[in-house]
Each structure stands twice: as structure tokens, then as C-alpha cells.
JSON list of C-alpha atoms in Angstrom, two decimals:
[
{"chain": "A", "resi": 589, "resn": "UNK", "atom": "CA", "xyz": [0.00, 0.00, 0.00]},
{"chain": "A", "resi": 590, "resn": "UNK", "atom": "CA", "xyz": [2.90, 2.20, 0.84]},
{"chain": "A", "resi": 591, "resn": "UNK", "atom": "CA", "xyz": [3.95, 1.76, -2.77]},
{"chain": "A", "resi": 592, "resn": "UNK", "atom": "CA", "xyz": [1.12, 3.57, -4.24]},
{"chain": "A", "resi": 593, "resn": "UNK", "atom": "CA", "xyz": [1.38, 6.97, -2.93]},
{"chain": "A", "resi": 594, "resn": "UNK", "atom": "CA", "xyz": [5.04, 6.96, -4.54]},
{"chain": "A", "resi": 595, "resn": "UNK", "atom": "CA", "xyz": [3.74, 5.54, -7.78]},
{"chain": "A", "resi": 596, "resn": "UNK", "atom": "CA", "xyz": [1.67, 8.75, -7.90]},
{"chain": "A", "resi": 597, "resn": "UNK", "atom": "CA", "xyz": [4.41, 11.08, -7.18]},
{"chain": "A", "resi": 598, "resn": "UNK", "atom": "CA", "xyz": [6.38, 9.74, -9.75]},
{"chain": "A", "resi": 599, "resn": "UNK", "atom": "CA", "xyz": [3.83, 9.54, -12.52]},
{"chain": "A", "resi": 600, "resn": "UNK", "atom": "CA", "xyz": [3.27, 13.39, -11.60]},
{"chain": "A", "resi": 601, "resn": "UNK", "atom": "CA", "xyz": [6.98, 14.40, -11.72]},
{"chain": "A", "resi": 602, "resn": "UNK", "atom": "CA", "xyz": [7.11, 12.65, -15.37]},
{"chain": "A", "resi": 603, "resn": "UNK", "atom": "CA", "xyz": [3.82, 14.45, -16.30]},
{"chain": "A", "resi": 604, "resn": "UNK", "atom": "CA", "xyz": [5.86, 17.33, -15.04]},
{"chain": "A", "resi": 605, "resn": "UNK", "atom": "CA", "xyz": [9.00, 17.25, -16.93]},
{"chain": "A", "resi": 606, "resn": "UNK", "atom": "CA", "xyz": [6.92, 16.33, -20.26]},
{"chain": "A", "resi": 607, "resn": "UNK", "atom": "CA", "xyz": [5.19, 19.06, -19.93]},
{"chain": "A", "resi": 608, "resn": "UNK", "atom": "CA", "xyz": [8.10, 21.51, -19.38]},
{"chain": "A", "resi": 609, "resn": "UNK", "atom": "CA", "xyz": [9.90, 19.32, -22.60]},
{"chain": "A", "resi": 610, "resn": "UNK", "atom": "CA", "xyz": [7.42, 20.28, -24.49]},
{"chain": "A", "resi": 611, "resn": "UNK", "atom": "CA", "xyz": [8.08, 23.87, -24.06]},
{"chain": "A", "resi": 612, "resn": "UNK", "atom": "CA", "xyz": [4.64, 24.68, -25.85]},
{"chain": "A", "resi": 613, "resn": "UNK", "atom": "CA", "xyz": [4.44, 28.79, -25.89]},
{"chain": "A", "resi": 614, "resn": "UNK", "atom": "CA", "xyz": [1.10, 29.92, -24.09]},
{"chain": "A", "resi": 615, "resn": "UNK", "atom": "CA", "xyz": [1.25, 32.86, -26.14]},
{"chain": "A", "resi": 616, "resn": "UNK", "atom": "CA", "xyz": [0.87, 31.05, -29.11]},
{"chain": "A", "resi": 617, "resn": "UNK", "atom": "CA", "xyz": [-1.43, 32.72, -31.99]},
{"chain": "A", "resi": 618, "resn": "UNK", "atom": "CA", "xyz": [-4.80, 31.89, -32.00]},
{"chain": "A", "resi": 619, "resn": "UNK", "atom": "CA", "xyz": [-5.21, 28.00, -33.42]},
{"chain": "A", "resi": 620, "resn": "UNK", "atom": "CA", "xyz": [-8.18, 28.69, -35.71]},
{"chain": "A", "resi": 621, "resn": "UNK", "atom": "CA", "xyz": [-7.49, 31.93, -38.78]},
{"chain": "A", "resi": 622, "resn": "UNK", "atom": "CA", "xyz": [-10.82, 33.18, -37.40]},
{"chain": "A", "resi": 623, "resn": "UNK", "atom": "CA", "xyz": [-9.84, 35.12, -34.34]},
{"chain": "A", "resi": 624, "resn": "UNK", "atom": "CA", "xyz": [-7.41, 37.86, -36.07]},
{"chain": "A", "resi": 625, "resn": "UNK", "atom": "CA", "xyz": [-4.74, 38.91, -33.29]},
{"chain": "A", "resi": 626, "resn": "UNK", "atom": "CA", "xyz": [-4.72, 37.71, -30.02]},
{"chain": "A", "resi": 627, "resn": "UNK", "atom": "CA", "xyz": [-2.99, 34.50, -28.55]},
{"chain": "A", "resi": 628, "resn": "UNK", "atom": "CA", "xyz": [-4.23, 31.60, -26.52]},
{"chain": "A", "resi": 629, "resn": "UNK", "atom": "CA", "xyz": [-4.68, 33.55, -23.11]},
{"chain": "A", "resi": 630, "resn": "UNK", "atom": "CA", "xyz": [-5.69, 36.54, -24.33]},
{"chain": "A", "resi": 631, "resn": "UNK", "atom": "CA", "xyz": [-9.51, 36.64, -24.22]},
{"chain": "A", "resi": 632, "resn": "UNK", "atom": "CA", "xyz": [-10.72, 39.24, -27.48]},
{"chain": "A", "resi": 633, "resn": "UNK", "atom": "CA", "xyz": [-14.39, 41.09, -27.53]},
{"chain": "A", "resi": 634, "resn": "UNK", "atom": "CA", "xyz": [-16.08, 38.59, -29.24]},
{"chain": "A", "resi": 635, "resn": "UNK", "atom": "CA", "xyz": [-16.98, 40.32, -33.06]},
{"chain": "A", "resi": 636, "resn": "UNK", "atom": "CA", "xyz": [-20.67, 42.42, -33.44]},
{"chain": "A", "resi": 637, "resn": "UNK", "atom": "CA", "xyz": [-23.44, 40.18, -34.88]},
{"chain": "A", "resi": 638, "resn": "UNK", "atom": "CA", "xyz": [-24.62, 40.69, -38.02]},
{"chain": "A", "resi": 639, "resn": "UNK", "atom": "CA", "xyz": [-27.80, 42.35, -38.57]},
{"chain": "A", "resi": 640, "resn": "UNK", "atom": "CA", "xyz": [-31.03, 39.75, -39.18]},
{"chain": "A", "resi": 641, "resn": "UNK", "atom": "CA", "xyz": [-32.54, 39.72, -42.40]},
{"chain": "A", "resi": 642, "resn": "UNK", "atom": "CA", "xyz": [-36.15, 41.14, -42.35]},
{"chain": "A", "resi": 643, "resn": "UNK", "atom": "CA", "xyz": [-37.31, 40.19, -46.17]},
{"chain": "A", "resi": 644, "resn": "UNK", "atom": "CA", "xyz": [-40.30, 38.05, -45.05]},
{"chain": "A", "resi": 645, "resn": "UNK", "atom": "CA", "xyz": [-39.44, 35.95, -47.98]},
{"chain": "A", "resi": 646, "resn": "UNK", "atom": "CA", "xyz": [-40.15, 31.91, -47.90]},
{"chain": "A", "resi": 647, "resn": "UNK", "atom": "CA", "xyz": [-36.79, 30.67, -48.86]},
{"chain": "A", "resi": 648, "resn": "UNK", "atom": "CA", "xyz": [-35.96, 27.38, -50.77]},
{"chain": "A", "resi": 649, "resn": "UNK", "atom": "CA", "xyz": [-35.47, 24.29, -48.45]},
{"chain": "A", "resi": 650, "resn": "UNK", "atom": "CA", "xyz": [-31.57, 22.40, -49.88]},
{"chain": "A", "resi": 651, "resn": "UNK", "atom": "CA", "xyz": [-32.32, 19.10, -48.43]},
{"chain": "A", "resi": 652, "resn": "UNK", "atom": "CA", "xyz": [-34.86, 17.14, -47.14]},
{"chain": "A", "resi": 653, "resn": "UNK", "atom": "CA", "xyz": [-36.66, 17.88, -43.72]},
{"chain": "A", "resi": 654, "resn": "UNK", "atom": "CA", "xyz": [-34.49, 20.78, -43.13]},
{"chain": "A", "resi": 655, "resn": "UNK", "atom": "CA", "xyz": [-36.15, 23.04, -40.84]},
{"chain": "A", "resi": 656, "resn": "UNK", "atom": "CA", "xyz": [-37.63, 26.27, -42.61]},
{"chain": "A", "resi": 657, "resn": "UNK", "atom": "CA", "xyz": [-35.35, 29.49, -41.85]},
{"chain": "A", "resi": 658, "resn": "UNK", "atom": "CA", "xyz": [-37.21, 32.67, -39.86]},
{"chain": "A", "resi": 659, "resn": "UNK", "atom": "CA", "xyz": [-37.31, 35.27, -42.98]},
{"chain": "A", "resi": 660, "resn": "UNK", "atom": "CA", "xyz": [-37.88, 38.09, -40.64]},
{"chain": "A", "resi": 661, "resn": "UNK", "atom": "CA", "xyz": [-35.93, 39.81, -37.06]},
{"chain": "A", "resi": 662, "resn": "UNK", "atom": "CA", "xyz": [-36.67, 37.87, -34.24]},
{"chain": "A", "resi": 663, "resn": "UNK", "atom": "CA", "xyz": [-34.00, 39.46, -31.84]},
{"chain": "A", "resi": 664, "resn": "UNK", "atom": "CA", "xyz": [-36.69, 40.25, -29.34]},
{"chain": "A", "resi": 665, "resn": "UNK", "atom": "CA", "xyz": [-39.26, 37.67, -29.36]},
{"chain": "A", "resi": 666, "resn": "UNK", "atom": "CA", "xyz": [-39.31, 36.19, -26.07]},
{"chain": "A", "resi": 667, "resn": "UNK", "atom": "CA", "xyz": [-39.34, 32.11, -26.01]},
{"chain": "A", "resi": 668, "resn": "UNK", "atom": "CA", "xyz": [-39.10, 30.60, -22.52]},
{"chain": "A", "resi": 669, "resn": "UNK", "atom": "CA", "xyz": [-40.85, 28.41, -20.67]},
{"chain": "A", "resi": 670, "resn": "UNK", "atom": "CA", "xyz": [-44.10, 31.24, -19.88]},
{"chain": "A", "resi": 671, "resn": "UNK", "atom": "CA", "xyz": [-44.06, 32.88, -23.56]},
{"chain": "A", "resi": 672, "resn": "UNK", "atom": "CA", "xyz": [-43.40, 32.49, -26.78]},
{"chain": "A", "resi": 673, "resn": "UNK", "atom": "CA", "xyz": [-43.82, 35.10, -29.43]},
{"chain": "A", "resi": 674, "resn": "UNK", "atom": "CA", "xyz": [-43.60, 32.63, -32.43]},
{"chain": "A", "resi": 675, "resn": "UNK", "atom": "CA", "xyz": [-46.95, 31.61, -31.40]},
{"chain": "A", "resi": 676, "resn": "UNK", "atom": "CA", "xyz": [-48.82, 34.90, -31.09]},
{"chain": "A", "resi": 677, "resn": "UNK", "atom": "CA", "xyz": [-49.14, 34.30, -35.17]},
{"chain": "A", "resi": 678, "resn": "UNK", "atom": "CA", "xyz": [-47.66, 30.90, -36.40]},
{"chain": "A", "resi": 679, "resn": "UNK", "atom": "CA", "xyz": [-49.97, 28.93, -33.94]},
{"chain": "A", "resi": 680, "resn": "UNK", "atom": "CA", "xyz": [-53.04, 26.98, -35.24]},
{"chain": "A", "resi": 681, "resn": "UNK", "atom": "CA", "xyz": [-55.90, 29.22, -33.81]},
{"chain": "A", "resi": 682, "resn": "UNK", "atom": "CA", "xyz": [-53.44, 32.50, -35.13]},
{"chain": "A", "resi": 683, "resn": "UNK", "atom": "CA", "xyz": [-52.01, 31.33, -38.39]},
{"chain": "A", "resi": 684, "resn": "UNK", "atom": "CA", "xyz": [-55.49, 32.53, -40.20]},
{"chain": "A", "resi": 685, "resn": "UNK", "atom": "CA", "xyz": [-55.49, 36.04, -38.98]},
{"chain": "A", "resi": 686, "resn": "UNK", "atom": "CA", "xyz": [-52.04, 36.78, -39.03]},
{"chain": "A", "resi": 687, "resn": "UNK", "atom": "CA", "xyz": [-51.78, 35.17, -42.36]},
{"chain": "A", "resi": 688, "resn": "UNK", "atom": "CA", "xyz": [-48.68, 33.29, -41.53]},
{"chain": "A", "resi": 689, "resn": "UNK", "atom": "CA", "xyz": [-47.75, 29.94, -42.46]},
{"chain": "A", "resi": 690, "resn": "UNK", "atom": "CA", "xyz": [-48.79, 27.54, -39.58]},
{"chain": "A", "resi": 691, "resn": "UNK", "atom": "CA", "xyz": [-46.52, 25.58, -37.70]},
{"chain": "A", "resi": 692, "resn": "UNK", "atom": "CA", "xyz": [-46.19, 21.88, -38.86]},
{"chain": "A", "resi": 693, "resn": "UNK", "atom": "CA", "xyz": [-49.07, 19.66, -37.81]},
{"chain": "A", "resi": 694, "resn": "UNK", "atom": "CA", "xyz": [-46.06, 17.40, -36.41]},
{"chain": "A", "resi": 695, "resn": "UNK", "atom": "CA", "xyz": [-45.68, 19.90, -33.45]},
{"chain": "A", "resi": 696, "resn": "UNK", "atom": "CA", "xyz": [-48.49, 19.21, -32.24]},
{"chain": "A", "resi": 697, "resn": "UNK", "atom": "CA", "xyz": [-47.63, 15.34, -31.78]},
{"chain": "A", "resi": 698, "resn": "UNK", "atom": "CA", "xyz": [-45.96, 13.44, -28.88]},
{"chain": "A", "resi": 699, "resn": "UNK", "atom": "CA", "xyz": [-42.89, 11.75, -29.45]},
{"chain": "A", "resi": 700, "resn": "UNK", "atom": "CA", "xyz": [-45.22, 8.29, -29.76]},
{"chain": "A", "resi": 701, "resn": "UNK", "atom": "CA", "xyz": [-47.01, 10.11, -32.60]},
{"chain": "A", "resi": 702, "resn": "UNK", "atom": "CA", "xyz": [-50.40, 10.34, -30.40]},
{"chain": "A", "resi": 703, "resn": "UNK", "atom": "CA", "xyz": [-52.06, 14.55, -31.13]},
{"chain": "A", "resi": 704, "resn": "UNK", "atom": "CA", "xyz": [-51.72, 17.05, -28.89]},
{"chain": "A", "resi": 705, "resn": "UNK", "atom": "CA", "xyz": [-54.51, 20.14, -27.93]},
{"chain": "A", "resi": 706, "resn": "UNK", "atom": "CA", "xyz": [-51.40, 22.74, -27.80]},
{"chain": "A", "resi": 707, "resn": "UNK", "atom": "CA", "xyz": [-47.59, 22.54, -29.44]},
{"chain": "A", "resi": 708, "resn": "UNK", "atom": "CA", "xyz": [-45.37, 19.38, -27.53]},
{"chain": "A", "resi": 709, "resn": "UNK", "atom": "CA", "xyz": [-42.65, 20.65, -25.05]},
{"chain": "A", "resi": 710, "resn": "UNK", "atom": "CA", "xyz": [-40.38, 19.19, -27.37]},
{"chain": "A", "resi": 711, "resn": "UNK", "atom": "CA", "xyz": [-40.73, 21.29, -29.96]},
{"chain": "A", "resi": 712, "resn": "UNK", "atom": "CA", "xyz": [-41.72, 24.68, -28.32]},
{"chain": "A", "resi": 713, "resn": "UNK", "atom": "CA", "xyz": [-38.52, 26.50, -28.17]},
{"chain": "A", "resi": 714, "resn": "UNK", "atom": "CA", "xyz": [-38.42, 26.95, -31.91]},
{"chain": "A", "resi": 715, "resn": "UNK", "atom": "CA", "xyz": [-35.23, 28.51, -32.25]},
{"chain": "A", "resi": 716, "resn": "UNK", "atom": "CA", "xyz": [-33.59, 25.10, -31.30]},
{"chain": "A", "resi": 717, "resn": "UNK", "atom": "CA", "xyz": [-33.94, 24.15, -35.03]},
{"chain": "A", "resi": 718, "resn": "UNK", "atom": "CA", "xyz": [-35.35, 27.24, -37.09]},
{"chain": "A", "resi": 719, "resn": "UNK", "atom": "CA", "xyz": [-32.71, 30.14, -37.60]},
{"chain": "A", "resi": 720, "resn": "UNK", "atom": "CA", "xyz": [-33.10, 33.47, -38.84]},
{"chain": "A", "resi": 721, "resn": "UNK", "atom": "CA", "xyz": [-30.23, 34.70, -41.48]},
{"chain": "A", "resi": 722, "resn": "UNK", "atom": "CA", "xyz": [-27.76, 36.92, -41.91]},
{"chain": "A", "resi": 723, "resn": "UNK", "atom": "CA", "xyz": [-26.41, 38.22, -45.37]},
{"chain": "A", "resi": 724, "resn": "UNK", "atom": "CA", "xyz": [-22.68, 37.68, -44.29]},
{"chain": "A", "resi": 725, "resn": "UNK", "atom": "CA", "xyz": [-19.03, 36.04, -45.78]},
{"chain": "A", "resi": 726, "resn": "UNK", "atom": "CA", "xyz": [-18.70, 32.33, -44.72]},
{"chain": "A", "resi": 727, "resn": "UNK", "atom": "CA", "xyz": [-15.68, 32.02, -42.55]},
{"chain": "A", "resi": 728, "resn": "UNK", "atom": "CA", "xyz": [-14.43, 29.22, -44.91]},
{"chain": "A", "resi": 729, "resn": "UNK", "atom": "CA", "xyz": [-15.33, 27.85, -48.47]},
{"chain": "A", "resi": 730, "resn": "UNK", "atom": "CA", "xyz": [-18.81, 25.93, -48.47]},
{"chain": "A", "resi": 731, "resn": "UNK", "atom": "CA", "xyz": [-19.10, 23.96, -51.87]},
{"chain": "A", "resi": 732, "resn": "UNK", "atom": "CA", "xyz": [-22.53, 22.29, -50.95]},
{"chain": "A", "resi": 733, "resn": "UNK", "atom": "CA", "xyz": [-24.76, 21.47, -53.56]},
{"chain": "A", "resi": 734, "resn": "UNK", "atom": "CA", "xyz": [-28.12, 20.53, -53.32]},
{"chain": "A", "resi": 735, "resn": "UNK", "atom": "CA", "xyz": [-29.53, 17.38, -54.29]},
{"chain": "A", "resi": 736, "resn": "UNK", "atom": "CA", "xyz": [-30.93, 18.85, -57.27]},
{"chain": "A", "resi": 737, "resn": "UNK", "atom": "CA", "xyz": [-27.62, 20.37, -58.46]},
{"chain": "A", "resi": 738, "resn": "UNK", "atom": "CA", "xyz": [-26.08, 16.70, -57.81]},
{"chain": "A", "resi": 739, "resn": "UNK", "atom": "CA", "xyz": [-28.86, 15.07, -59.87]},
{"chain": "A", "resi": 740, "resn": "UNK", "atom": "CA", "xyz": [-28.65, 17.37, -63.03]},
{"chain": "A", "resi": 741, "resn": "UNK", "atom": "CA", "xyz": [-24.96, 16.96, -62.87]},
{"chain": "A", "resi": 742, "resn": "UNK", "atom": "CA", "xyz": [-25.22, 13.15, -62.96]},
{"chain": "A", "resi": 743, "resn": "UNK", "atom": "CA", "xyz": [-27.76, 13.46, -65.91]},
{"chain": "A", "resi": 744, "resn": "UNK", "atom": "CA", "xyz": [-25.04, 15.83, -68.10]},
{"chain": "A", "resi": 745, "resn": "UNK", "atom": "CA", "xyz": [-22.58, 13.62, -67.70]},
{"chain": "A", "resi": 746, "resn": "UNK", "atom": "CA", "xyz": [-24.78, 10.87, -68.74]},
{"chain": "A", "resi": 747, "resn": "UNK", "atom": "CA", "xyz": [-25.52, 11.81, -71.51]},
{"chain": "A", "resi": 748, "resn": "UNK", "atom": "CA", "xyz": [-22.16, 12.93, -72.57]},
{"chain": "A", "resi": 749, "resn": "UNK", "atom": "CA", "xyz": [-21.06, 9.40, -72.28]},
{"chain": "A", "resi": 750, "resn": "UNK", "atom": "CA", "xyz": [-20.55, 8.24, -76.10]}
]
């Protein structure tokens, strides 16, 4: 038993020296290009958000099941457990007056599929899935293509096959 207490202490001295071996700088640049300036301890003001887009246009969906964006601000619509401001016109008994589109029938299911009277706690905080957008530069190269694109690629090359 007395044996394990200096096992410890020498497993921490190595740890120790390895560390000091490594002579790692802790002012080292940031590790990601998207932090400009500053070094690993230095904590920078994090950069301004970019304004929401307010077009109210329905935008196109690039793959199956994805979640519709929010085409409009939502910056101070309150959703917590007492409120939520999504409601006040995408609800079921709202969606008619307000004249926008109704939230999926599917919210109003359990996870066992069984209907609901009112929206399921699962799916109440909306902004866990839907996302409002921002017209701004991708912090690194996106090449997605949607499935479309992919399809009528696969057709041109098919028939360019002799």
C-alpha cells in the first residue's frame, strides 16, 4: 500500500517534466485563422453580430426535412418556458389572422405520434432548429450542392457518355 502513494508522485513528476519538454508557448497565436490577433490567453471582444434579415421571404429548403429558416428579425421575441412570441401568429388558432404559415401539424404530436390540444414541449422552443439569417461572408469555403444540383450533374454527364 505504501507503494502507491510513490507511484503517484512519480507519474506526476514525469507528467511534469513532459510538460516543461514540451516547451509549448502559451502565447501562441490563436489555433483557428478566425480570431485575427490575439494569442491563446488573451480573451478578445467577441466580433458584433450581423444584422437579421427582415425580407419576409419563404426561402428554398436544400435538403430534405431541413427546418424552414425565420425570414424576418426575431431578436426580441421572447421564447421561454411562460411565452413564446412565435406563437402569437404561427400557432393553429393564429395562423389565419395573421396570415402566416402555420406551424407543422407534427408539433403538435408526442414523441409516440399520439395529437396534442397545444404545441409538444419538445418542440416549443423553436429557435432550437429554425434560424433566422444573416447576409454575411462564410468564414471558410462551403461547396454544398443541393440534391438537385447533384442530380442534373449526374444526368449531363450521362448523356455525354458516347
Amino acid at each position: 500500500m505504501k507503494t502507491l502513494p510513490l507511484l503517484f508522485a512519480l507519474l506526476f513528476a514525469l507528467l511534469v517534466a513532459g510538460v516543461q519538454a514540451a516547451d509549448y508557448p502559451l502565447d501562441a497565436p490563436a489555433p483557428d485563422g478566425r480570431r485575427p490577433g490575439g494569442t491563446l490567453t488573451q480573451t478578445q471582444p467577441a466580433p458584433p453580430l450581423a444584422a437579421e434579415e427582415n425580407k419576409d421571404i419563404k426561402r428554398e429548403r436544400i435538403y430534405p426535412d431541413q427546418p424552414p429558416t425565420i425570414p424576418h428579425a426575431i431578436s426580441n421575441y421572447p421564447i421561454d418556458k411562460n411565452s413564446n412570441k412565435c406563437l402569437s401568429c404561427h400557432s393553429r388558432a393564429n395562423a389565419p389572422r395573421s396570415q402566416a404559415p402555420m406551424i407543422s401539424i407534427t408539433h403538435y404530436m408526442d414523441r409516440d405520434g399520439q395529437a396534442l390540444a397545444a404545441v409538444s414541449p419538445r418542440r416549443y422552443f423553436c429557435n432550437q432548429c429554425h434560424v433566422p439569417q444573416a447576409d454575411v461572408k462564410p468564414l471558410v469555403e462551403n461547396r454544398f450542392r443541393t440534391i438537385d444540383q447533384v442530380l442534373q450533374d449526374e444526368v449531363q454527364r450521362a448523356g455525354q457518355k458516347p
